[in-house]
mmCIF file of C-alpha atoms and ligand atoms in Angstrom:
data_model
loop_
_atom_site.group_PDB
_atom_site.id
_atom_site.type_symbol
_atom_site.label_atom_id
_atom_site.label_comp_id
_atom_site.label_asym_id
_atom_site.label_seq_id
_atom_site.Cartn_x
_atom_site.Cartn_y
_atom_site.Cartn_z
ATOM 1 C CA MET A 987 86.669 -77.344 -46.574
ATOM 2 C CA LYS A 988 86.395 -81.118 -47.635
ATOM 3 C CA ILE A 989 83.203 -82.116 -47.933
ATOM 4 C CA TYR A 990 81.937 -86.232 -47.451
ATOM 5 C CA ILE A 991 79.431 -87.876 -50.290
ATOM 6 C CA ASP A 992 79.362 -91.114 -50.300
ATOM 7 C CA GLY A 993 82.673 -92.447 -49.843
ATOM 8 C CA GLN A 994 85.140 -89.687 -50.881
ATOM 9 C CA PHE A 995 86.018 -86.760 -49.764
ATOM 10 C CA TYR A 996 85.560 -83.372 -52.257
ATOM 11 C CA ASP A 997 87.013 -79.824 -52.276
ATOM 12 C CA GLU A 998 84.232 -77.615 -51.928
ATOM 13 C CA CYS A 999 83.982 -76.759 -55.289
ATOM 14 C CA ASP A 1000 83.895 -80.048 -56.325
ATOM 15 C CA ALA A 1001 81.469 -81.729 -54.154
ATOM 16 C CA LYS A 1002 77.877 -81.981 -56.250
ATOM 17 C CA ILE A 1003 74.883 -84.070 -56.215
ATOM 18 C CA SER A 1004 72.889 -84.988 -58.714
ATOM 19 C CA VAL A 1005 69.804 -83.363 -59.616
ATOM 20 C CA PHE A 1006 67.479 -87.140 -60.007
ATOM 21 C CA ASP A 1007 68.652 -87.014 -56.162
ATOM 22 C CA HIS A 1008 65.124 -87.377 -54.146
ATOM 23 C CA GLY A 1009 66.395 -85.185 -51.295
ATOM 24 C CA LEU A 1010 66.429 -82.283 -53.867
ATOM 25 C CA LEU A 1011 63.510 -83.560 -55.336
ATOM 26 C CA TYR A 1012 61.288 -84.057 -52.786
ATOM 27 C CA GLY A 1013 62.916 -83.293 -49.667
ATOM 28 C CA ASP A 1014 63.180 -87.359 -48.884
ATOM 29 C CA GLY A 1015 65.887 -87.445 -46.675
ATOM 30 C CA VAL A 1016 67.643 -86.900 -43.166
ATOM 31 C CA PHE A 1017 69.869 -84.641 -41.410
ATOM 32 C CA GLU A 1018 71.649 -83.323 -38.779
ATOM 33 C CA GLY A 1019 73.415 -80.219 -36.956
ATOM 34 C CA ILE A 1020 76.124 -81.305 -35.029
ATOM 35 C CA ARG A 1021 78.371 -79.014 -32.833
ATOM 36 C CA ILE A 1022 82.101 -79.617 -32.192
ATOM 37 C CA TYR A 1023 83.913 -77.637 -28.959
ATOM 38 C CA ASN A 1024 87.253 -78.103 -28.561
ATOM 39 C CA GLY A 1025 88.107 -80.362 -31.552
ATOM 40 C CA LYS A 1026 85.200 -82.470 -29.660
ATOM 41 C CA ILE A 1027 82.243 -83.568 -31.469
ATOM 42 C CA PHE A 1028 79.066 -82.743 -28.644
ATOM 43 C CA LYS A 1029 76.487 -85.372 -27.993
ATOM 44 C CA LEU A 1030 77.698 -87.464 -30.802
ATOM 45 C CA ASP A 1031 75.907 -90.478 -29.395
ATOM 46 C CA GLU A 1032 72.888 -89.329 -29.179
ATOM 47 C CA HIS A 1033 73.205 -87.245 -32.769
ATOM 48 C CA VAL A 1034 73.725 -90.927 -34.948
ATOM 49 C CA ILE A 1035 71.044 -91.644 -32.729
ATOM 50 C CA ARG A 1036 68.590 -89.369 -33.343
ATOM 51 C CA LEU A 1037 69.534 -90.015 -36.996
ATOM 52 C CA TYR A 1038 68.837 -93.525 -37.475
ATOM 53 C CA GLU A 1039 65.490 -93.582 -36.165
ATOM 54 C CA SER A 1040 64.487 -90.304 -38.246
ATOM 55 C CA ALA A 1041 66.025 -93.131 -41.228
ATOM 56 C CA LYS A 1042 64.326 -95.098 -39.519
ATOM 57 C CA GLY A 1043 60.889 -93.254 -39.447
ATOM 58 C CA LEU A 1044 60.952 -92.673 -42.911
ATOM 59 C CA ASN A 1045 61.943 -96.331 -44.035
ATOM 60 C CA LEU A 1046 65.545 -94.896 -44.775
ATOM 61 C CA GLU A 1047 68.489 -97.529 -45.571
ATOM 62 C CA ILE A 1048 71.464 -95.775 -44.215
ATOM 63 C CA GLY A 1049 74.057 -98.452 -45.737
ATOM 64 C CA MET A 1050 76.640 -97.983 -43.077
ATOM 65 C CA THR A 1051 76.298 -98.947 -38.953
ATOM 66 C CA GLN A 1052 75.711 -96.013 -36.401
ATOM 67 C CA GLU A 1053 79.683 -97.262 -35.388
ATOM 68 C CA GLU A 1054 80.977 -96.404 -38.646
ATOM 69 C CA MET A 1055 78.632 -93.630 -38.933
ATOM 70 C CA ARG A 1056 80.462 -92.172 -35.742
ATOM 71 C CA LYS A 1057 83.733 -93.069 -37.108
ATOM 72 C CA LEU A 1058 82.940 -91.029 -40.310
ATOM 73 C CA LEU A 1059 82.457 -88.362 -38.242
ATOM 74 C CA ILE A 1060 85.206 -88.275 -36.666
ATOM 75 C CA GLU A 1061 87.061 -88.375 -39.405
ATOM 76 C CA ALA A 1062 85.535 -85.719 -41.171
ATOM 77 C CA VAL A 1063 86.222 -83.037 -38.276
ATOM 78 C CA GLU A 1064 89.792 -83.741 -38.244
ATOM 79 C CA ILE A 1065 90.410 -83.823 -42.682
ATOM 80 C CA ASN A 1066 89.163 -80.450 -41.693
ATOM 81 C CA LYS A 1067 90.992 -79.411 -38.572
ATOM 82 C CA LYS A 1068 87.910 -78.113 -36.822
ATOM 83 C CA ASN A 1069 88.281 -76.900 -33.185
ATOM 84 C CA ASP A 1070 85.180 -75.039 -33.301
ATOM 85 C CA GLY A 1071 82.334 -75.708 -35.630
ATOM 86 C CA TYR A 1072 79.563 -77.357 -36.993
ATOM 87 C CA ILE A 1073 78.480 -80.784 -38.704
ATOM 88 C CA ARG A 1074 75.676 -80.905 -40.740
ATOM 89 C CA LEU A 1075 75.019 -84.485 -41.567
ATOM 90 C CA ILE A 1076 72.477 -85.464 -44.638
ATOM 91 C CA VAL A 1077 71.596 -88.266 -45.439
ATOM 92 C CA THR A 1078 69.276 -88.641 -48.633
ATOM 93 C CA ARG A 1079 66.829 -91.355 -50.330
ATOM 94 C CA GLY A 1080 69.821 -91.374 -52.984
ATOM 95 C CA ASP A 1081 69.133 -90.842 -57.064
ATOM 96 C CA GLY A 1082 66.244 -92.114 -58.774
ATOM 97 C CA ASP A 1083 63.730 -91.066 -61.186
ATOM 98 C CA LEU A 1084 61.082 -88.188 -61.121
ATOM 99 C CA GLY A 1085 58.602 -90.499 -59.513
ATOM 100 C CA LEU A 1086 58.961 -90.223 -56.184
ATOM 101 C CA ASP A 1087 58.622 -93.646 -55.773
ATOM 102 C CA PRO A 1088 61.806 -94.087 -53.464
ATOM 103 C CA ALA A 1089 62.002 -97.938 -54.631
ATOM 104 C CA ASN A 1090 63.261 -96.379 -57.326
ATOM 105 C CA CYS A 1091 66.178 -94.869 -55.791
ATOM 106 C CA LYS A 1092 69.265 -97.580 -55.104
ATOM 107 C CA LYS A 1093 71.336 -96.260 -52.656
ATOM 108 C CA SER A 1094 70.982 -93.936 -50.261
ATOM 109 C CA LYS A 1095 73.840 -90.678 -50.137
ATOM 110 C CA VAL A 1096 75.112 -89.776 -47.149
ATOM 111 C CA ILE A 1097 76.804 -85.876 -46.985
ATOM 112 C CA ILE A 1098 78.711 -84.246 -44.009
ATOM 113 C CA ILE A 1099 79.637 -80.477 -44.468
ATOM 114 C CA VAL A 1100 82.300 -79.752 -41.143
ATOM 115 C CA ALA A 1101 82.036 -75.359 -41.222
ATOM 116 C CA ASP A 1102 81.833 -72.568 -39.232
ATOM 117 C CA ILE A 1103 78.875 -72.040 -37.088
ATOM 118 C CA LYS A 1104 76.723 -68.622 -37.229
ATOM 119 C CA LEU A 1105 75.563 -68.054 -34.059
ATOM 120 C CA TYR A 1106 72.419 -65.414 -32.322
ATOM 121 C CA PRO A 1107 73.881 -61.908 -32.181
ATOM 122 C CA GLU A 1108 75.815 -62.280 -28.658
ATOM 123 C CA GLU A 1109 73.524 -58.859 -27.456
ATOM 124 C CA TYR A 1110 70.958 -61.379 -27.469
ATOM 125 C CA TYR A 1111 72.822 -63.797 -25.230
ATOM 126 C CA LEU A 1112 72.714 -60.680 -22.619
ATOM 127 C CA ASN A 1113 70.255 -59.001 -22.809
ATOM 128 C CA GLY A 1114 67.754 -61.779 -24.403
ATOM 129 C CA ILE A 1115 65.780 -61.987 -27.546
ATOM 130 C CA SER A 1116 62.095 -60.956 -28.780
ATOM 131 C CA ILE A 1117 60.593 -63.363 -30.626
ATOM 132 C CA VAL A 1118 56.612 -63.455 -31.682
ATOM 133 C CA THR A 1119 53.484 -66.221 -32.618
ATOM 134 C CA SER A 1120 53.595 -67.994 -35.601
ATOM 135 C CA SER A 1121 50.181 -68.037 -37.525
ATOM 136 C CA TYR A 1122 51.371 -71.110 -39.112
ATOM 137 C CA ARG A 1123 50.093 -74.704 -37.381
ATOM 138 C CA ARG A 1124 52.938 -77.275 -36.287
ATOM 139 C CA ILE A 1125 51.588 -80.131 -38.870
ATOM 140 C CA PRO A 1126 50.089 -82.516 -36.837
ATOM 141 C CA ASN A 1127 51.367 -86.213 -35.663
ATOM 142 C CA GLU A 1128 48.638 -87.857 -38.135
ATOM 143 C CA CYS A 1129 49.976 -86.228 -41.050
ATOM 144 C CA PHE A 1130 53.816 -86.623 -40.007
ATOM 145 C CA ASP A 1131 55.631 -87.199 -36.820
ATOM 146 C CA LEU A 1132 57.454 -84.189 -35.904
ATOM 147 C CA ARG A 1133 60.106 -86.053 -33.928
ATOM 148 C CA ILE A 1134 61.700 -87.168 -37.364
ATOM 149 C CA LYS A 1135 64.451 -84.657 -38.694
ATOM 150 C CA SER A 1136 63.537 -84.846 -42.470
ATOM 151 C CA LEU A 1137 64.611 -82.889 -44.858
ATOM 152 C CA ASN A 1138 61.498 -80.817 -45.663
ATOM 153 C CA TYR A 1139 61.679 -77.770 -43.335
ATOM 154 C CA LEU A 1140 58.646 -76.469 -45.620
ATOM 155 C CA ASN A 1141 56.591 -75.504 -42.519
ATOM 156 C CA ASN A 1142 59.119 -74.354 -40.513
ATOM 157 C CA ILE A 1143 60.412 -71.509 -42.847
ATOM 158 C CA LEU A 1144 56.912 -70.100 -43.338
ATOM 159 C CA ALA A 1145 57.045 -69.149 -40.267
ATOM 160 C CA LYS A 1146 60.722 -67.969 -40.286
ATOM 161 C CA ILE A 1147 59.354 -65.687 -43.168
ATOM 162 C CA GLU A 1148 56.842 -64.491 -40.364
ATOM 163 C CA ALA A 1149 59.274 -64.267 -37.834
ATOM 164 C CA ARG A 1150 61.800 -62.045 -39.933
ATOM 165 C CA ASN A 1151 57.951 -59.775 -41.255
ATOM 166 C CA ASN A 1152 57.984 -59.396 -37.901
ATOM 167 C CA ASN A 1153 61.568 -58.047 -37.029
ATOM 168 C CA CYS A 1154 62.073 -61.128 -35.150
ATOM 169 C CA LEU A 1155 64.884 -63.971 -35.992
ATOM 170 C CA GLU A 1156 62.776 -66.609 -34.784
ATOM 171 C CA CYS A 1157 58.836 -67.441 -33.836
ATOM 172 C CA VAL A 1158 57.032 -70.127 -31.546
ATOM 173 C CA MET A 1159 54.784 -72.136 -33.347
ATOM 174 C CA MET A 1160 51.454 -73.791 -32.057
ATOM 175 C CA ASN A 1161 49.802 -76.690 -32.845
ATOM 176 C CA THR A 1162 46.718 -77.405 -34.575
ATOM 177 C CA GLU A 1163 44.567 -77.691 -31.205
ATOM 178 C CA GLY A 1164 46.350 -74.109 -29.884
ATOM 179 C CA TYR A 1165 49.228 -75.778 -28.217
ATOM 180 C CA VAL A 1166 53.111 -74.730 -27.637
ATOM 181 C CA ALA A 1167 55.028 -76.738 -30.116
ATOM 182 C CA GLU A 1168 58.569 -75.298 -30.620
ATOM 183 C CA CYS A 1169 60.523 -73.226 -32.241
ATOM 184 C CA THR A 1170 61.283 -72.760 -36.432
ATOM 185 C CA GLY A 1171 64.710 -74.154 -35.662
ATOM 186 C CA ASP A 1172 65.180 -74.659 -31.148
ATOM 187 C CA ASN A 1173 62.463 -76.162 -28.680
ATOM 188 C CA ILE A 1174 60.939 -73.569 -26.194
ATOM 189 C CA PHE A 1175 60.748 -73.308 -22.581
ATOM 190 C CA ILE A 1176 59.544 -71.504 -19.315
ATOM 191 C CA ILE A 1177 60.147 -71.139 -15.904
ATOM 192 C CA LYS A 1178 57.300 -70.277 -13.446
ATOM 193 C CA ASN A 1179 57.589 -70.444 -10.070
ATOM 194 C CA GLY A 1180 60.563 -72.192 -9.832
ATOM 195 C CA VAL A 1181 58.897 -75.075 -12.499
ATOM 196 C CA MET A 1182 60.675 -75.498 -15.644
ATOM 197 C CA LYS A 1183 58.401 -76.970 -18.305
ATOM 198 C CA THR A 1184 58.457 -77.307 -21.950
ATOM 199 C CA PRO A 1185 56.074 -78.976 -24.743
ATOM 200 C CA ALA A 1186 56.338 -82.632 -24.807
ATOM 201 C CA THR A 1187 57.955 -84.042 -28.060
ATOM 202 C CA TYR A 1188 53.537 -85.156 -29.095
ATOM 203 C CA TYR A 1189 52.721 -82.041 -28.963
ATOM 204 C CA GLY A 1190 54.973 -81.526 -32.200
ATOM 205 C CA ALA A 1191 58.524 -80.900 -30.811
ATOM 206 C CA LEU A 1192 61.405 -82.373 -31.822
ATOM 207 C CA GLU A 1193 63.326 -84.569 -29.701
ATOM 208 C CA GLY A 1194 66.405 -81.849 -29.377
ATOM 209 C CA ILE A 1195 69.818 -82.740 -28.395
ATOM 210 C CA THR A 1196 69.948 -79.235 -26.726
ATOM 211 C CA ARG A 1197 66.215 -79.829 -24.987
ATOM 212 C CA GLU A 1198 67.824 -83.192 -23.077
ATOM 213 C CA VAL A 1199 71.051 -81.478 -21.992
ATOM 214 C CA ALA A 1200 68.398 -78.283 -20.846
ATOM 215 C CA LEU A 1201 66.408 -80.983 -19.071
ATOM 216 C CA GLU A 1202 69.209 -82.242 -17.158
ATOM 217 C CA LEU A 1203 70.472 -79.146 -15.661
ATOM 218 C CA GLY A 1204 66.944 -78.328 -14.991
ATOM 219 C CA ARG A 1205 66.833 -81.706 -12.708
ATOM 220 C CA LYS A 1206 70.688 -80.708 -11.024
ATOM 221 C CA ASN A 1207 69.660 -77.132 -10.480
ATOM 222 C CA GLY A 1208 66.458 -78.426 -8.972
ATOM 223 C CA LEU A 1209 63.987 -76.711 -11.164
ATOM 224 C CA ASN A 1210 61.486 -80.001 -11.407
ATOM 225 C CA PRO A 1211 61.801 -79.636 -15.233
ATOM 226 C CA GLN A 1212 58.031 -80.837 -16.640
ATOM 227 C CA GLU A 1213 57.254 -82.223 -20.649
ATOM 228 C CA THR A 1214 53.818 -80.745 -20.024
ATOM 229 C CA ALA A 1215 51.520 -78.740 -22.529
ATOM 230 C CA LEU A 1216 51.552 -75.356 -22.422
ATOM 231 C CA THR A 1217 49.491 -72.266 -23.981
ATOM 232 C CA ARG A 1218 50.313 -68.889 -25.015
ATOM 233 C CA PHE A 1219 48.774 -68.029 -21.813
ATOM 234 C CA ASP A 1220 51.484 -70.100 -20.364
ATOM 235 C CA LEU A 1221 53.898 -68.378 -22.926
ATOM 236 C CA TYR A 1222 52.984 -64.814 -21.471
ATOM 237 C CA ASN A 1223 52.459 -65.440 -17.938
ATOM 238 C CA ALA A 1224 56.272 -67.492 -17.390
ATOM 239 C CA ASP A 1225 58.461 -65.995 -15.034
ATOM 240 C CA GLU A 1226 60.974 -66.568 -17.664
ATOM 241 C CA CYS A 1227 61.506 -68.397 -20.874
ATOM 242 C CA PHE A 1228 64.058 -69.273 -23.077
ATOM 243 C CA MET A 1229 64.853 -71.565 -26.168
ATOM 244 C CA THR A 1230 67.282 -74.447 -26.504
ATOM 245 C CA GLY A 1231 68.889 -75.686 -29.984
ATOM 246 C CA THR A 1232 72.503 -76.436 -31.534
ATOM 247 C CA ALA A 1233 73.156 -73.659 -33.097
ATOM 248 C CA ALA A 1234 71.625 -71.339 -30.374
ATOM 249 C CA GLU A 1235 72.638 -73.239 -27.271
ATOM 250 C CA ILE A 1236 70.729 -71.520 -24.295
ATOM 251 C CA ILE A 1237 68.959 -68.318 -25.072
ATOM 252 C CA PRO A 1238 66.658 -66.111 -23.001
ATOM 253 C CA VAL A 1239 63.862 -65.170 -24.389
ATOM 254 C CA ILE A 1240 62.079 -62.063 -23.288
ATOM 255 C CA LYS A 1241 59.220 -60.489 -25.164
ATOM 256 C CA ILE A 1242 56.691 -62.479 -26.901
ATOM 257 C CA ASP A 1243 54.585 -60.691 -29.737
ATOM 258 C CA ASN A 1244 55.788 -57.556 -27.504
ATOM 259 C CA VAL A 1245 54.752 -59.088 -24.464
ATOM 260 C CA VAL A 1246 57.122 -58.285 -22.138
ATOM 261 C CA ILE A 1247 58.241 -61.572 -20.304
ATOM 262 C CA GLY A 1248 58.729 -61.752 -16.558
ATOM 263 C CA GLU A 1249 61.074 -59.272 -15.922
ATOM 264 C CA GLY A 1250 61.682 -58.200 -19.591
ATOM 265 C CA LYS A 1251 65.704 -59.091 -19.395
ATOM 266 C CA PRO A 1252 67.632 -62.709 -19.158
ATOM 267 C CA GLY A 1253 65.950 -64.259 -15.400
ATOM 268 C CA LEU A 1254 68.249 -65.616 -12.690
ATOM 269 C CA HIS A 1255 67.418 -69.950 -13.594
ATOM 270 C CA THR A 1256 68.124 -69.175 -17.219
ATOM 271 C CA ARG A 1257 71.506 -67.324 -16.712
ATOM 272 C CA LYS A 1258 72.597 -70.321 -14.373
ATOM 273 C CA LEU A 1259 71.118 -72.890 -16.904
ATOM 274 C CA ILE A 1260 73.790 -70.763 -19.461
ATOM 275 C CA GLU A 1261 76.515 -70.713 -17.047
ATOM 276 C CA ASP A 1262 76.788 -74.752 -16.485
ATOM 277 C CA PHE A 1263 76.179 -75.054 -20.525
ATOM 278 C CA LYS A 1264 79.157 -73.259 -20.814
ATOM 279 C CA GLU A 1265 80.628 -75.496 -18.520
ATOM 280 C CA LEU A 1266 79.875 -78.893 -20.764
ATOM 281 C CA THR A 1267 80.959 -76.856 -23.531
ATOM 282 C CA LYS A 1268 84.141 -76.061 -22.245
HETATM 283 N N1 PMP B 1486 63.595 -77.947 -32.649
HETATM 284 C C1 PMP B 1486 63.355 -77.936 -34.584
HETATM 285 C C2 PMP B 1486 62.556 -77.148 -35.716
HETATM 286 C C3 PMP B 1486 65.223 -78.115 -34.901
HETATM 287 O O1 PMP B 1486 65.632 -77.997 -36.083
HETATM 288 C C4 PMP B 1486 65.627 -77.634 -33.937
HETATM 289 C C5 PMP B 1486 67.905 -77.840 -34.514
HETATM 290 N N2 PMP B 1486 67.925 -76.635 -35.319
HETATM 291 C C6 PMP B 1486 65.849 -78.184 -32.697
HETATM 292 C C7 PMP B 1486 63.981 -77.710 -32.520
HETATM 293 C C8 PMP B 1486 67.026 -78.088 -31.547
HETATM 294 O O2 PMP B 1486 67.065 -79.514 -31.570
HETATM 295 P P1 PMP B 1486 68.749 -79.491 -31.369
HETATM 296 O O3 PMP B 1486 68.438 -79.115 -29.625
HETATM 297 O O4 PMP B 1486 69.306 -80.962 -31.494
HETATM 298 O O5 PMP B 1486 69.911 -78.899 -32.386
#
């Protein structure tokens, strides 16, 4: 594995960063998780745009153009000879001192790791996954805009621990007003009476790239997708439910808090969307 750090590729054992990097000290930085299918980077432009928008949200200068970043990502995949896999692209505030002031960090640091992808067990795609709702609320917009894909995932991690404690791999988080936001690392959708719905991002959801793909597929399939407000009631009473994410792709949800969703198995529309997504990534 060859890992890119700040202008150079290193062997895994030599890929090291300073303990004074503010990405480590304060979670000050942004990242992307990106898929490689058949040697091609999936939704490369979209991921690079989101990275730069996240960075802008944090007043973080990346130090290269989007075009240069795209070329660098392609180079990283080629050097690692990866046909199918996962890219973790990270930009940290860079090295500073122990104070939190980013003004003391002279230069941001770009890190690119090209790895194998870790998927949910195949069984979940066939039979669906059970999730729970988290008691932790998503951070409100007046505190932090969650469209910034930042290196600080502690809100999500606490919810992930809660999911694990409930013998689940994922859980859905509400915002402080009780509206559904998203899962710890995935967006969430329902289908009710033939209409596909997902929380609008201002309820506390990341603008997921896979979410965007699912919305597009929903339009093609006549599901009239809506970005709207959903509560726990809408989830429990959905005909179908699924999550989307770069790693998860599209994964059917069959139980939430032990409440059976629809018929308790992956629904017709969800299975069609999964098929369509497979076609896109062939
Ligand atoms: N929400 C959160 C909190 C995420 O971290 C992610 C990415 N893992 C997603 C949603 C899904 O976004 P994408 O489809 O771009 O991977």
